[in-house]
Every structure is written in structure tokens, then in C-alpha cells.
PDB file of C-alpha atoms in Angstrom:
ATOM      1  CA  UNK U   1     -14.529  18.389  -4.948  1.00 34.00           C
ATOM      2  CA  UNK U   2     -11.814  20.880  -5.320  1.00 34.00           C
ATOM      3  CA  UNK U   3      -8.917  18.489  -5.961  1.00 29.00           C
ATOM      4  CA  UNK U   4     -10.238  15.701  -8.367  1.00 30.00           C
ATOM      5  CA  UNK U   5      -9.478  13.728 -11.535  1.00 30.00           C
ATOM      6  CA  UNK U   6      -8.895  16.779 -13.358  1.00 30.00           C
ATOM      7  CA  UNK U   7      -5.214  15.984 -13.015  1.00 32.00           C
ATOM      8  CA  UNK U   8      -5.612  12.504 -14.520  1.00 33.00           C
ATOM      9  CA  UNK U   9      -4.565  12.985 -18.297  1.00 30.00           C
ATOM     10  CA  UNK U  10      -2.987  10.708 -20.588  1.00 32.00           C
ATOM     11  CA  UNK U  11       0.652  10.035 -20.150  1.00 33.00           C
ATOM     12  CA  UNK U  12       2.863  12.803 -21.757  1.00 34.00           C
ATOM     13  CA  UNK U  13       0.185  15.273 -21.755  1.00 32.00           C
ATOM     14  CA  UNK U  14      -0.195  18.392 -19.753  1.00 30.00           C
ATOM     15  CA  UNK U  15      -2.397  18.504 -16.614  1.00 29.00           C
ATOM     16  CA  UNK U  16      -5.685  20.591 -16.950  1.00 31.00           C
ATOM     17  CA  UNK U  17      -4.949  24.222 -16.973  1.00 30.00           C
ATOM     18  CA  UNK U  18      -1.309  25.189 -16.250  1.00 30.00           C
ATOM     19  CA  UNK U  19      -0.695  22.156 -14.008  1.00 34.00           C
ATOM     20  CA  UNK U  20       2.462  20.976 -16.122  1.00 37.00           C
ATOM     21  CA  UNK U  21       5.808  20.067 -14.419  1.00 38.00           C
ATOM     22  CA  UNK U  22       7.149  23.409 -14.940  1.00 43.00           C
ATOM     23  CA  UNK U  23       4.325  24.889 -12.925  1.00 37.00           C
ATOM     24  CA  UNK U  24       4.952  22.608 -10.055  1.00 39.00           C
ATOM     25  CA  UNK U  25       8.554  23.239  -9.968  1.00 43.00           C
ATOM     26  CA  UNK U  26       7.809  26.870  -9.960  1.00 43.00           C
ATOM     27  CA  UNK U  27       5.479  26.379  -7.064  1.00 43.00           C
ATOM     28  CA  UNK U  28       7.877  24.294  -5.158  1.00 42.00           C
ATOM     29  CA  UNK U  29      10.427  27.070  -5.343  1.00 43.00           C
ATOM     30  CA  UNK U  30       8.350  29.866  -4.613  1.00 43.00           C
ATOM     31  CA  UNK U  31       5.763  28.539  -2.088  1.00 41.00           C
ATOM     32  CA  UNK U  32       8.120  26.138  -0.471  1.00 44.00           C
ATOM     33  CA  UNK U  33      11.081  28.505   0.127  1.00 43.00           C
ATOM     34  CA  UNK U  34       9.690  30.423   3.192  1.00 38.00           C
ATOM     35  CA  UNK U  35       8.798  27.439   5.358  1.00 42.00           C
ATOM     36  CA  UNK U  36      11.800  25.252   4.332  1.00 43.00           C
ATOM     37  CA  UNK U  37      13.927  26.747   6.852  1.00 43.00           C
ATOM     38  CA  UNK U  38      11.539  25.929   9.814  1.00 42.00           C
ATOM     39  CA  UNK U  39      10.963  22.450   8.542  1.00 41.00           C
ATOM     40  CA  UNK U  40      14.852  22.012   8.493  1.00 41.00           C
ATOM     41  CA  UNK U  41      15.117  23.265  12.193  1.00 41.00           C
ATOM     42  CA  UNK U  42      12.299  20.654  13.258  1.00 39.00           C
ATOM     43  CA  UNK U  43      13.544  17.800  11.222  1.00 37.00           C
ATOM     44  CA  UNK U  44      16.131  15.976  13.214  1.00 34.00           C
ATOM     45  CA  UNK U  45      13.927  15.305  16.172  1.00 33.00           C
ATOM     46  CA  UNK U  46      10.909  14.344  14.050  1.00 32.00           C
ATOM     47  CA  UNK U  47      13.077  12.298  11.894  1.00 33.00           C
ATOM     48  CA  UNK U  48      14.201   9.996  14.833  1.00 32.00           C
ATOM     49  CA  UNK U  49      10.752   9.804  16.299  1.00 35.00           C
ATOM     50  CA  UNK U  50       8.673   9.456  13.241  1.00 45.00           C
ATOM     51  CA  UNK U  51      11.004   7.907  10.742  1.00 57.00           C
ATOM     52  CA  UNK U  52      10.809  10.740   8.162  1.00 66.00           C
ATOM     53  CA  UNK U  53      13.068  10.990   5.191  1.00 67.00           C
ATOM     54  CA  UNK U  54      15.864  13.354   6.110  1.00 68.00           C
ATOM     55  CA  UNK U  55      15.783  14.967   2.591  1.00 76.00           C
ATOM     56  CA  UNK U  56      11.841  15.106   2.134  1.00 85.00           C
ATOM     57  CA  UNK U  57      11.493  18.816   2.928  1.00 86.00           C
ATOM     58  CA  UNK U  58      13.665  19.596  -0.028  1.00 87.00           C
ATOM     59  CA  UNK U  59      11.494  17.573  -2.524  1.00 91.00           C
ATOM     60  CA  UNK U  60       9.639  19.839  -4.870  1.00 94.00           C
ATOM     61  CA  UNK U  61       6.489  17.581  -4.556  1.00 95.00           C
ATOM     62  CA  UNK U  62       6.216  18.627  -0.863  1.00 96.00           C
ATOM     63  CA  UNK U  63       6.231  22.353  -1.386  1.00 95.00           C
ATOM     64  CA  UNK U  64       3.698  24.267   0.947  1.00 95.00           C
ATOM     65  CA  UNK U  65       1.498  24.735  -2.129  1.00 95.00           C
ATOM     66  CA  UNK U  66       0.452  21.163  -1.773  1.00 96.00           C
ATOM     67  CA  UNK U  67      -0.016  21.137   1.941  1.00 96.00           C
ATOM     68  CA  UNK U  68      -3.402  19.650   3.256  1.00 97.00           C
ATOM     69  CA  UNK U  69      -4.125  23.120   4.717  1.00 95.00           C
ATOM     70  CA  UNK U  70      -4.516  24.438   1.222  1.00 94.00           C
ATOM     71  CA  UNK U  71      -7.393  21.778   0.394  1.00 95.00           C
ATOM     72  CA  UNK U  72     -10.877  23.219   1.118  1.00 95.00           C
ATOM     73  CA  UNK U  73     -13.450  21.138   2.736  1.00 97.00           C
ATOM     74  CA  UNK U  74     -15.964  19.642   0.491  1.00 96.00           C
ATOM     75  CA  UNK U  75     -18.943  20.000   2.805  1.00 96.00           C
ATOM     76  CA  UNK U  76     -21.256  17.816   0.566  1.00 96.00           C
ATOM     77  CA  UNK U  77     -18.685  14.886   0.654  1.00 97.00           C
ATOM     78  CA  UNK U  78     -20.413  11.628   1.781  1.00 97.00           C
ATOM     79  CA  UNK U  79     -17.316  10.984   4.043  1.00 98.00           C
ATOM     80  CA  UNK U  80     -18.037  14.079   6.133  1.00 97.00           C
ATOM     81  CA  UNK U  81     -18.252  12.820   9.791  1.00 97.00           C
ATOM     82  CA  UNK U  82     -17.473   9.200   8.931  1.00 98.00           C
ATOM     83  CA  UNK U  83     -15.081   7.555  11.420  1.00 98.00           C
ATOM     84  CA  UNK U  84     -12.323   5.542   9.563  1.00 98.00           C
ATOM     85  CA  UNK U  85      -9.280   3.754  11.135  1.00 98.00           C
ATOM     86  CA  UNK U  86      -6.229   3.511   9.046  1.00 98.00           C
ATOM     87  CA  UNK U  87      -3.597   0.940   9.859  1.00 98.00           C
ATOM     88  CA  UNK U  88      -0.264   0.974   7.862  1.00 98.00           C
ATOM     89  CA  UNK U  89       3.506   1.841   7.750  1.00 97.00           C
ATOM     90  CA  UNK U  90       5.268   4.567   5.858  1.00 97.00           C
ATOM     91  CA  UNK U  91       2.796   4.909   2.992  1.00 97.00           C
ATOM     92  CA  UNK U  92      -0.074   5.447   5.255  1.00 98.00           C
ATOM     93  CA  UNK U  93       2.123   7.684   7.520  1.00 97.00           C
ATOM     94  CA  UNK U  94       3.632   9.754   4.811  1.00 97.00           C
ATOM     95  CA  UNK U  95       7.234   9.212   5.449  1.00 95.00           C
ATOM     96  CA  UNK U  96       8.572  10.934   2.339  1.00 95.00           C
ATOM     97  CA  UNK U  97       5.965  13.721   2.599  1.00 96.00           C
ATOM     98  CA  UNK U  98       6.618  15.323   6.051  1.00 95.00           C
ATOM     99  CA  UNK U  99       4.288  12.961   7.809  1.00 95.00           C
ATOM    100  CA  UNK U 100       1.345  13.851   5.539  1.00 96.00           C
ATOM    101  CA  UNK U 101      -0.390  11.291   3.635  1.00 98.00           C
ATOM    102  CA  UNK U 102      -3.885  10.697   1.817  1.00 98.00           C
ATOM    103  CA  UNK U 103      -5.324  10.172   5.467  1.00 98.00           C
ATOM    104  CA  UNK U 104      -4.578  13.863   6.243  1.00 98.00           C
ATOM    105  CA  UNK U 105      -6.057  15.085   3.036  1.00 98.00           C
ATOM    106  CA  UNK U 106      -9.242  13.122   3.699  1.00 98.00           C
ATOM    107  CA  UNK U 107      -9.693  14.738   7.042  1.00 98.00           C
ATOM    108  CA  UNK U 108      -9.176  18.177   5.542  1.00 97.00           C
ATOM    109  CA  UNK U 109     -10.949  17.925   2.264  1.00 97.00           C
ATOM    110  CA  UNK U 110     -13.539  15.205   2.977  1.00 98.00           C
ATOM    111  CA  UNK U 111     -14.403  15.716   6.666  1.00 98.00           C
ATOM    112  CA  UNK U 112     -13.286  12.182   7.663  1.00 98.00           C
ATOM    113  CA  UNK U 113     -12.763  11.684  11.368  1.00 98.00           C
ATOM    114  CA  UNK U 114      -9.561   9.642  10.963  1.00 98.00           C
ATOM    115  CA  UNK U 115      -7.639   7.446  13.298  1.00 98.00           C
ATOM    116  CA  UNK U 116      -4.000   7.236  11.786  1.00 98.00           C
ATOM    117  CA  UNK U 117      -2.208   3.926  13.294  1.00 98.00           C
ATOM    118  CA  UNK U 118       1.035   4.277  10.906  1.00 97.00           C
ATOM    119  CA  UNK U 119       4.477   3.548  11.775  1.00 97.00           C
ATOM    120  CA  UNK U 120       7.264   3.328   9.193  1.00 96.00           C
ATOM    121  CA  UNK U 121       9.173   0.255   8.471  1.00 96.00           C
ATOM    122  CA  UNK U 122       6.602  -1.961  10.235  1.00 97.00           C
ATOM    123  CA  UNK U 123       5.296  -5.278   8.931  1.00 98.00           C
ATOM    124  CA  UNK U 124       1.852  -6.821   8.998  1.00 98.00           C
ATOM    125  CA  UNK U 125       3.239 -10.028  10.604  1.00 97.00           C
ATOM    126  CA  UNK U 126       4.621 -10.127  14.140  1.00 91.00           C
ATOM    127  CA  UNK U 127       6.203 -10.960  16.537  1.00 92.00           C
ATOM    128  CA  UNK U 128       7.433  -7.475  16.913  1.00 93.00           C
ATOM    129  CA  UNK U 129       5.527  -5.102  19.261  1.00 94.00           C
ATOM    130  CA  UNK U 130       5.182  -2.469  16.668  1.00 96.00           C
ATOM    131  CA  UNK U 131       3.636  -4.956  14.011  1.00 97.00           C
ATOM    132  CA  UNK U 132       0.332  -3.964  12.435  1.00 98.00           C
ATOM    133  CA  UNK U 133      -1.220  -6.910  14.493  1.00 97.00           C
ATOM    134  CA  UNK U 134       0.264  -5.622  17.832  1.00 97.00           C
ATOM    135  CA  UNK U 135      -0.489  -2.053  17.291  1.00 97.00           C
ATOM    136  CA  UNK U 136      -4.046  -2.677  16.278  1.00 98.00           C
ATOM    137  CA  UNK U 137      -4.732  -4.346  19.650  1.00 97.00           C
ATOM    138  CA  UNK U 138      -2.631  -2.040  21.703  1.00 96.00           C
ATOM    139  CA  UNK U 139      -3.610   1.472  20.176  1.00 97.00           C
ATOM    140  CA  UNK U 140      -7.321   1.212  18.867  1.00 98.00           C
ATOM    141  CA  UNK U 141      -9.583   1.518  21.730  1.00 97.00           C
ATOM    142  CA  UNK U 142     -12.498  -1.106  21.727  1.00 97.00           C
ATOM    143  CA  UNK U 143     -14.982   1.492  22.601  1.00 97.00           C
ATOM    144  CA  UNK U 144     -14.128   3.639  19.758  1.00 97.00           C
ATOM    145  CA  UNK U 145     -16.806   3.807  17.040  1.00 97.00           C
ATOM    146  CA  UNK U 146     -15.767   2.935  13.542  1.00 98.00           C
ATOM    147  CA  UNK U 147     -17.686   3.170  10.307  1.00 98.00           C
ATOM    148  CA  UNK U 148     -14.839   1.793   8.065  1.00 98.00           C
ATOM    149  CA  UNK U 149     -11.452   0.050   8.639  1.00 98.00           C
ATOM    150  CA  UNK U 150      -8.566   0.509   6.074  1.00 98.00           C
ATOM    151  CA  UNK U 151      -5.359  -1.364   6.028  1.00 98.00           C
ATOM    152  CA  UNK U 152      -2.297  -1.099   3.842  1.00 98.00           C
ATOM    153  CA  UNK U 153      -0.802  -4.078   2.352  1.00 98.00           C
ATOM    154  CA  UNK U 154       2.812  -3.427   3.228  1.00 93.00           C
ATOM    155  CA  UNK U 155       5.816  -4.050   1.021  1.00 96.00           C
ATOM    156  CA  UNK U 156       7.887  -4.354   4.375  1.00 96.00           C
ATOM    157  CA  UNK U 157       6.885  -7.991   4.926  1.00 97.00           C
ATOM    158  CA  UNK U 158       8.595  -8.810   1.620  1.00 95.00           C
ATOM    159  CA  UNK U 159      11.565  -6.773   2.470  1.00 94.00           C
ATOM    160  CA  UNK U 160      12.125  -8.080   5.860  1.00 96.00           C
ATOM    161  CA  UNK U 161      11.692 -11.798   4.942  1.00 95.00           C
ATOM    162  CA  UNK U 162       8.458 -12.507   6.693  1.00 97.00           C
ATOM    163  CA  UNK U 163       6.816 -15.840   5.661  1.00 97.00           C
ATOM    164  CA  UNK U 164       3.825 -15.739   3.545  1.00 97.00           C
ATOM    165  CA  UNK U 165       1.820 -18.308   5.383  1.00 97.00           C
ATOM    166  CA  UNK U 166      -1.292 -20.223   4.548  1.00 95.00           C
ATOM    167  CA  UNK U 167      -5.148 -19.483   4.367  1.00 95.00           C
ATOM    168  CA  UNK U 168      -7.136 -21.155   6.942  1.00 96.00           C
ATOM    169  CA  UNK U 169     -10.294 -22.936   6.326  1.00 96.00           C
ATOM    170  CA  UNK U 170     -13.522 -20.880   5.929  1.00 95.00           C
ATOM    171  CA  UNK U 171     -14.827 -21.836   9.358  1.00 96.00           C
ATOM    172  CA  UNK U 172     -11.688 -20.880  11.206  1.00 96.00           C
ATOM    173  CA  UNK U 173     -12.162 -17.295  12.833  1.00 94.00           C
ATOM    174  CA  UNK U 174      -9.671 -17.412  15.536  1.00 93.00           C
ATOM    175  CA  UNK U 175      -5.995 -18.618  16.547  1.00 96.00           C
ATOM    176  CA  UNK U 176      -4.052 -17.509  13.206  1.00 98.00           C
ATOM    177  CA  UNK U 177      -0.503 -17.670  12.680  1.00 97.00           C
ATOM    178  CA  UNK U 178       0.240 -13.978  13.047  1.00 98.00           C
ATOM    179  CA  UNK U 179       4.155 -14.419  12.621  1.00 97.00           C
ATOM    180  CA  UNK U 180       3.152 -14.872   8.845  1.00 98.00           C
ATOM    181  CA  UNK U 181       1.774 -12.148   6.621  1.00 98.00           C
ATOM    182  CA  UNK U 182      -1.456 -13.992   5.528  1.00 98.00           C
ATOM    183  CA  UNK U 183      -1.983 -15.087   9.298  1.00 98.00           C
ATOM    184  CA  UNK U 184      -1.712 -11.485  10.471  1.00 98.00           C
ATOM    185  CA  UNK U 185      -4.351 -10.245   7.771  1.00 98.00           C
ATOM    186  CA  UNK U 186      -6.837 -12.951   8.950  1.00 98.00           C
ATOM    187  CA  UNK U 187      -6.073 -12.059  12.609  1.00 98.00           C
ATOM    188  CA  UNK U 188      -6.686  -8.463  11.747  1.00 98.00           C
ATOM    189  CA  UNK U 189      -9.924  -9.130   9.878  1.00 98.00           C
ATOM    190  CA  UNK U 190     -11.290 -11.391  12.583  1.00 98.00           C
ATOM    191  CA  UNK U 191     -10.441  -8.816  15.283  1.00 98.00           C
ATOM    192  CA  UNK U 192     -12.351  -6.032  13.400  1.00 98.00           C
ATOM    193  CA  UNK U 193     -15.137  -8.458  12.533  1.00 97.00           C
ATOM    194  CA  UNK U 194     -15.415  -9.188  16.240  1.00 97.00           C
ATOM    195  CA  UNK U 195     -15.213  -5.489  17.893  1.00 98.00           C
ATOM    196  CA  UNK U 196     -16.561  -3.336  15.182  1.00 97.00           C
ATOM    197  CA  UNK U 197     -18.414  -5.392  12.480  1.00 95.00           C
ATOM    198  CA  UNK U 198     -17.578  -2.682   9.956  1.00 97.00           C
ATOM    199  CA  UNK U 199     -16.535  -2.907   6.325  1.00 97.00           C
ATOM    200  CA  UNK U 200     -12.693  -3.679   5.977  1.00 98.00           C
ATOM    201  CA  UNK U 201     -10.604  -2.352   2.896  1.00 98.00           C
ATOM    202  CA  UNK U 202      -7.062  -3.355   1.942  1.00 98.00           C
ATOM    203  CA  UNK U 203      -4.975  -1.187  -0.362  1.00 98.00           C
ATOM    204  CA  UNK U 204      -1.948  -2.097  -2.152  1.00 98.00           C
ATOM    205  CA  UNK U 205       1.006   0.197  -2.720  1.00 96.00           C
ATOM    206  CA  UNK U 206       2.357   1.953  -5.945  1.00 94.00           C
ATOM    207  CA  UNK U 207       5.699   0.818  -7.012  1.00 89.00           C
ATOM    208  CA  UNK U 208       7.557   2.275 -10.012  1.00 85.00           C
ATOM    209  CA  UNK U 209       9.409  -0.854 -10.420  1.00 86.00           C
ATOM    210  CA  UNK U 210       8.015  -4.386 -10.995  1.00 85.00           C
ATOM    211  CA  UNK U 211       8.152  -6.493  -7.751  1.00 91.00           C
ATOM    212  CA  UNK U 212       6.990 -10.113  -8.352  1.00 94.00           C
ATOM    213  CA  UNK U 213       7.299 -11.003  -4.720  1.00 95.00           C
ATOM    214  CA  UNK U 214       4.741  -8.234  -3.769  1.00 96.00           C
ATOM    215  CA  UNK U 215       2.462  -9.509  -6.679  1.00 96.00           C
ATOM    216  CA  UNK U 216       2.375 -12.815  -5.064  1.00 96.00           C
ATOM    217  CA  UNK U 217       1.380 -11.215  -1.688  1.00 97.00           C
ATOM    218  CA  UNK U 218      -1.311  -9.260  -3.571  1.00 97.00           C
ATOM    219  CA  UNK U 219      -2.418 -12.640  -4.998  1.00 96.00           C
ATOM    220  CA  UNK U 220      -2.791 -14.108  -1.576  1.00 97.00           C
ATOM    221  CA  UNK U 221      -4.821 -11.080  -0.533  1.00 97.00           C
ATOM    222  CA  UNK U 222      -7.284 -11.904  -3.256  1.00 97.00           C
ATOM    223  CA  UNK U 223      -7.494 -15.351  -2.124  1.00 96.00           C
ATOM    224  CA  UNK U 224      -8.428 -14.254   1.319  1.00 97.00           C
ATOM    225  CA  UNK U 225     -10.842 -11.998   0.125  1.00 96.00           C
ATOM    226  CA  UNK U 226     -13.174 -14.839  -0.711  1.00 92.00           C
ATOM    227  CA  UNK U 227     -13.223 -15.732   3.030  1.00 96.00           C
ATOM    228  CA  UNK U 228     -13.246 -12.313   4.789  1.00 97.00           C
ATOM    229  CA  UNK U 229     -15.349 -10.294   2.131  1.00 95.00           C
ATOM    230  CA  UNK U 230     -13.195  -7.244   2.383  1.00 97.00           C
ATOM    231  CA  UNK U 231     -12.723  -4.599  -0.516  1.00 97.00           C
ATOM    232  CA  UNK U 232      -9.506  -4.111  -2.288  1.00 97.00           C
ATOM    233  CA  UNK U 233      -8.216  -0.752  -3.760  1.00 97.00           C
ATOM    234  CA  UNK U 234      -5.505  -2.173  -5.893  1.00 97.00           C
ATOM    235  CA  UNK U 235      -3.353   0.851  -6.831  1.00 97.00           C
ATOM    236  CA  UNK U 236      -0.530  -1.372  -7.526  1.00 95.00           C
ATOM    237  CA  UNK U 237      -2.209  -2.858 -10.657  1.00 95.00           C
ATOM    238  CA  UNK U 238      -4.348   0.035 -11.641  1.00 95.00           C
ATOM    239  CA  UNK U 239      -3.150   1.040 -15.187  1.00 93.00           C
ATOM    240  CA  UNK U 240      -4.378   4.656 -14.675  1.00 92.00           C
ATOM    241  CA  UNK U 241      -2.398   5.063 -11.450  1.00 94.00           C
ATOM    242  CA  UNK U 242       0.543   3.570 -13.225  1.00 92.00           C
ATOM    243  CA  UNK U 243       0.549   5.828 -16.259  1.00 93.00           C
ATOM    244  CA  UNK U 244      -0.124   8.863 -14.015  1.00 93.00           C
ATOM    245  CA  UNK U 245       2.826   8.153 -11.730  1.00 93.00           C
ATOM    246  CA  UNK U 246       5.183   7.618 -14.568  1.00 91.00           C
ATOM    247  CA  UNK U 247       4.094  10.791 -16.389  1.00 92.00           C
ATOM    248  CA  UNK U 248       4.499  13.080 -13.213  1.00 92.00           C
ATOM    249  CA  UNK U 249       7.823  12.197 -11.689  1.00 88.00           C
ATOM    250  CA  UNK U 250       7.283  14.840  -8.989  1.00 94.00           C
ATOM    251  CA  UNK U 251       4.469  13.017  -7.429  1.00 95.00           C
ATOM    252  CA  UNK U 252       6.913  10.245  -6.074  1.00 95.00           C
ATOM    253  CA  UNK U 253       9.842  10.727  -3.677  1.00 94.00           C
ATOM    254  CA  UNK U 254      11.250   7.407  -4.647  1.00 93.00           C
ATOM    255  CA  UNK U 255       9.974   4.356  -6.184  1.00 91.00           C
ATOM    256  CA  UNK U 256       7.472   3.549  -3.429  1.00 93.00           C
ATOM    257  CA  UNK U 257       6.723   6.846  -1.361  1.00 95.00           C
ATOM    258  CA  UNK U 258       4.671   9.565  -2.734  1.00 96.00           C
ATOM    259  CA  UNK U 259       4.976  13.153  -2.156  1.00 97.00           C
ATOM    260  CA  UNK U 260       2.479  15.489  -0.845  1.00 97.00           C
ATOM    261  CA  UNK U 261       1.675  16.397  -4.709  1.00 96.00           C
ATOM    262  CA  UNK U 262       1.008  12.648  -5.399  1.00 96.00           C
ATOM    263  CA  UNK U 263      -1.299  12.140  -2.193  1.00 97.00           C
ATOM    264  CA  UNK U 264      -3.212  15.264  -3.106  1.00 97.00           C
ATOM    265  CA  UNK U 265      -3.783  15.013  -6.961  1.00 95.00           C
ATOM    266  CA  UNK U 266      -3.858  11.112  -7.175  1.00 95.00           C
ATOM    267  CA  UNK U 267      -4.401   9.272  -4.079  1.00 97.00           C
ATOM    268  CA  UNK U 268      -7.012  11.341  -2.326  1.00 97.00           C
ATOM    269  CA  UNK U 269      -9.467  11.377  -5.082  1.00 96.00           C
ATOM    270  CA  UNK U 270      -9.282   7.745  -5.465  1.00 97.00           C
ATOM    271  CA  UNK U 271      -9.704   6.840  -1.826  1.00 98.00           C
ATOM    272  CA  UNK U 272     -12.504   9.619  -1.420  1.00 97.00           C
ATOM    273  CA  UNK U 273     -14.416   7.964  -4.263  1.00 97.00           C
ATOM    274  CA  UNK U 274     -13.837   4.420  -3.352  1.00 97.00           C
ATOM    275  CA  UNK U 275     -14.436   4.776   0.460  1.00 98.00           C
ATOM    276  CA  UNK U 276     -17.508   6.503  -0.237  1.00 97.00           C
ATOM    277  CA  UNK U 277     -18.780   3.676  -2.653  1.00 96.00           C
ATOM    278  CA  UNK U 278     -17.794   1.050   0.006  1.00 96.00           C
ATOM    279  CA  UNK U 279     -19.849   2.853   2.695  1.00 96.00           C
ATOM    280  CA  UNK U 280     -22.708   3.375   0.375  1.00 95.00           C
ATOM    281  CA  UNK U 281     -22.797  -0.389  -0.347  1.00 92.00           C
ATOM    282  CA  UNK U 282     -22.704  -1.341   3.216  1.00 87.00           C
ATOM    283  CA  UNK U 283     -25.042   1.135   4.994  1.00 85.00           C
ATOM    284  CA  UNK U 284     -25.438   1.371   8.589  1.00 76.00           C
ATOM    285  CA  UNK U 285     -28.808   0.339  10.208  1.00 69.00           C
ATOM    286  CA  UNK U 286     -31.391   3.086   9.015  1.00 65.00           C
ATOM    287  CA  UNK U 287     -29.410   3.969   5.941  1.00 67.00           C
ATOM    288  CA  UNK U 288     -30.680   3.032   2.521  1.00 58.00           C
ATOM    289  CA  UNK U 289     -28.242   1.174  -0.213  1.00 48.00           C
ATOM    290  CA  UNK U 290     -28.453   3.086  -3.485  1.00 44.00           C
ATOM    291  CA  UNK U 291     -30.009   0.861  -6.255  1.00 38.00           C
ATOM    292  CA  UNK U 292     -26.970   1.104  -8.314  1.00 36.00           C
ATOM    293  CA  UNK U 293     -24.934  -0.671  -5.787  1.00 35.00           C
ATOM    294  CA  UNK U 294     -27.155  -3.522  -4.741  1.00 31.00           C
ATOM    295  CA  UNK U 295     -25.760  -5.850  -7.198  1.00 30.00           C
ATOM    296  CA  UNK U 296     -21.923  -6.636  -8.117  1.00 30.00           C
ATOM    297  CA  UNK U 297     -20.497  -7.882 -11.281  1.00 28.00           C
ATOM    298  CA  UNK U 298     -19.417 -11.672 -11.205  1.00 26.00           C
ATOM    299  CA  UNK U 299     -15.862 -10.741 -11.789  1.00 25.00           C
ATOM    300  CA  UNK U 300     -15.679  -8.879  -8.459  1.00 29.00           C
ATOM    301  CA  UNK U 301     -15.118  -5.382 -10.053  1.00 29.00           C
ATOM    302  CA  UNK U 302     -17.330  -2.302  -9.520  1.00 30.00           C
ATOM    303  CA  UNK U 303     -16.570   0.510 -11.957  1.00 29.00           C
ATOM    304  CA  UNK U 304     -17.463   3.987 -11.143  1.00 27.00           C
ATOM    305  CA  UNK U 305     -17.464   7.149 -13.126  1.00 28.00           C
ATOM    306  CA  UNK U 306     -15.300  10.083 -12.466  1.00 30.00           C
ATOM    307  CA  UNK U 307     -16.418  13.245 -10.781  1.00 28.00           C
ATOM    308  CA  UNK U 308     -18.833  15.322 -13.043  1.00 28.00           C
ATOM    309  CA  UNK U 309     -16.504  18.211 -13.124  1.00 31.00           C
ATOM    310  CA  UNK U 310     -13.651  16.111 -13.801  1.00 30.00           C
ATOM    311  CA  UNK U 311     -13.726  14.103 -16.907  1.00 28.00           C
ATOM    312  CA  UNK U 312     -10.946  11.520 -16.499  1.00 33.00           C
ATOM    313  CA  UNK U 313     -10.359   7.810 -16.763  1.00 33.00           C
ATOM    314  CA  UNK U 314     -12.329   5.181 -15.033  1.00 34.00           C
ATOM    315  CA  UNK U 315     -10.825   3.582 -12.016  1.00 45.00           C
ATOM    316  CA  UNK U 316     -11.814   0.184 -10.578  1.00 48.00           C
ATOM    317  CA  UNK U 317     -12.657  -0.905  -7.061  1.00 65.00           C
ATOM    318  CA  UNK U 318     -12.349  -4.591  -6.479  1.00 67.00           C
ATOM    319  CA  UNK U 319     -15.048  -6.304  -4.456  1.00 55.00           C
ATOM    320  CA  UNK U 320     -15.874  -9.772  -3.088  1.00 59.00           C
ATOM    321  CA  UNK U 321     -18.539 -11.622  -5.005  1.00 46.00           C
ATOM    322  CA  UNK U 322     -21.418  -9.809  -3.005  1.00 44.00           C
ATOM    323  CA  UNK U 323     -21.538  -6.882  -0.715  1.00 38.00           C
ATOM    324  CA  UNK U 324     -20.017  -7.583   2.824  1.00 36.00           C
ATOM    325  CA  UNK U 325     -22.765  -7.845   5.249  1.00 33.00           C
ATOM    326  CA  UNK U 326     -22.618  -5.497   8.376  1.00 34.00           C
TER     327      UNK U 326
END
């Protein structure tokens, strides 16, 4: 792939080639200047409607040099033509990156047919009409085919004081307390299971400062994994992601929201590799499961190697104890 783990180096060292911080600042200044005025003219209307940060256009990490349009399509990607729905809030939307997130890079660079259901500031739990649970029912047509469903574990539930809730018995597949975060997660899992029966993935958010309450929510997510058999892309607790994020400050707009640079150089390669592995482990009828993915370690972690052209650190994808049946 054109944008890969070449960028993932040890903290404090320069990126491959000339991709050090000075190069990115220069690119932000030269490549971003021409389009910045046009962005500013459009910004007030988009900001109100889409909850964009009013200063994101000025962030060096959001220069035009890092836009999805500059990412070539990898025609051999196993994600080409895959139909994937992404449900989330500001991180999935790209509130601090001009409405661009890893979802847009997956469309451009990996050929994903994406449905992006993202509204900034929203929560998994209800009863709001724009909660994850409400929007899933309202905005994703039941006759729309899906190969994979990806959901963001929002930090907004913590910030807005939503109750964590309880995990229901394994036999319960309906009637969850969707006013709580865990209840909403169970309702989402049950709804996707009923209507699409495709693999489900939850991903956690990167935070540059420790957040004990969010870690408690992540712990609850892992407890739910045993019941619902979904995969977890745990960016919040991945040491490689943490080190890279701290070493490259232009990759984050604030302590939670990535810039286009961050999405392009770090998030997209991770999602491209992990989602491909998940789909390979859950083949559609007629597809063959690769032998290397038929057995999973008992500690629910499946490591995978970096792309051959990009010798970088290992990343980990967290699985249930066995592959989720289709």
C-alpha cells in the first residue's frame, strides 16, 4: 500500500525518508495555503451543520498534502468492494480534520464501499434521537447489504454522564436498557446480528491523557465480547499507537481528535490491516478461510505482521476466544 507503516518508527526518531516534523510543517504551509481561504469561506455553514472545529482548517496536520484525494487506490487490497458501515461520533466523522476520517481514506486508498453514520457529540446510549442506537435504526436501510459493521466506543458517554449499565445473561438477545452505554452496545450487536449477520468490530479512541473512566468502559466492552463475539481494535491501549501519537504532535488536533495527517499515516494502515484480517477470518459462503487464521490464541489476541514494504512494529487485534460465526 502507498501509505503504510513506514511512518511507524521509534519515538523521537524521524519518519522514513524526509518525513520529519519540519517537512510536515513545510508541507502544511506550502500545500495548504492555496485552499485555506476557500475552506474558511465555507466553514461557518459546515461548522453549524456538521459540528466541525472552527480552527481545524488552520491546523498544519490538515494541509491539502494529506487529503484523501492524494492517496492512490491500492487495487490489490482485500477491502476493494467490501461494504462496511461505520457508526460513531466525532472521531468517525473527522470533526477536527475537515470532515475527513479514516473512513474516507479507506474509501480512497482501499476501495471500501463505506456507509458513514457519524454525528459529532453523540453517545451510544439514548434516549436522544441522534444517539448511536437511534441513528442505526433510522439511517441504515435494512435491505443494504453489509460485509462488516464497525462501531466507535465513544468517549462522549463518559463526558455526558451516561450510566454504564449491566451486562445481561448470555441467553438474552432482545430488550436491552438502551439508556445505558452497555445496554446500547448490546442492542446494536443484536440488531446487526438479526438483520445482517456480519462480523462486528468495536474500536476504542486514542487519548493523549489518561482517562480512568474510559478505561472502565473499555473493560466493560471486553466483558461483552465474550457474549457477542465481536472483535476489538483497541487503539487506546496499543503501545505503538501511543508512542507514535506522542512522537508526532501534528497528528492530533487536541487530546482526542486526529488531524488528516494522523488519520492517513497511522489510523488508516491499522484499520486496513485489521479489517482485512477480520473479513478473512469470517469468510462469506463460498470463500475460503486462510489456514493461518483458522485458530486463535487462548488469550484472544491475533498478532499480524506489518506490510512487507514497511518494516514497522507489530500491532495487535483483539478477538473473542474463537472466530465469530457468520
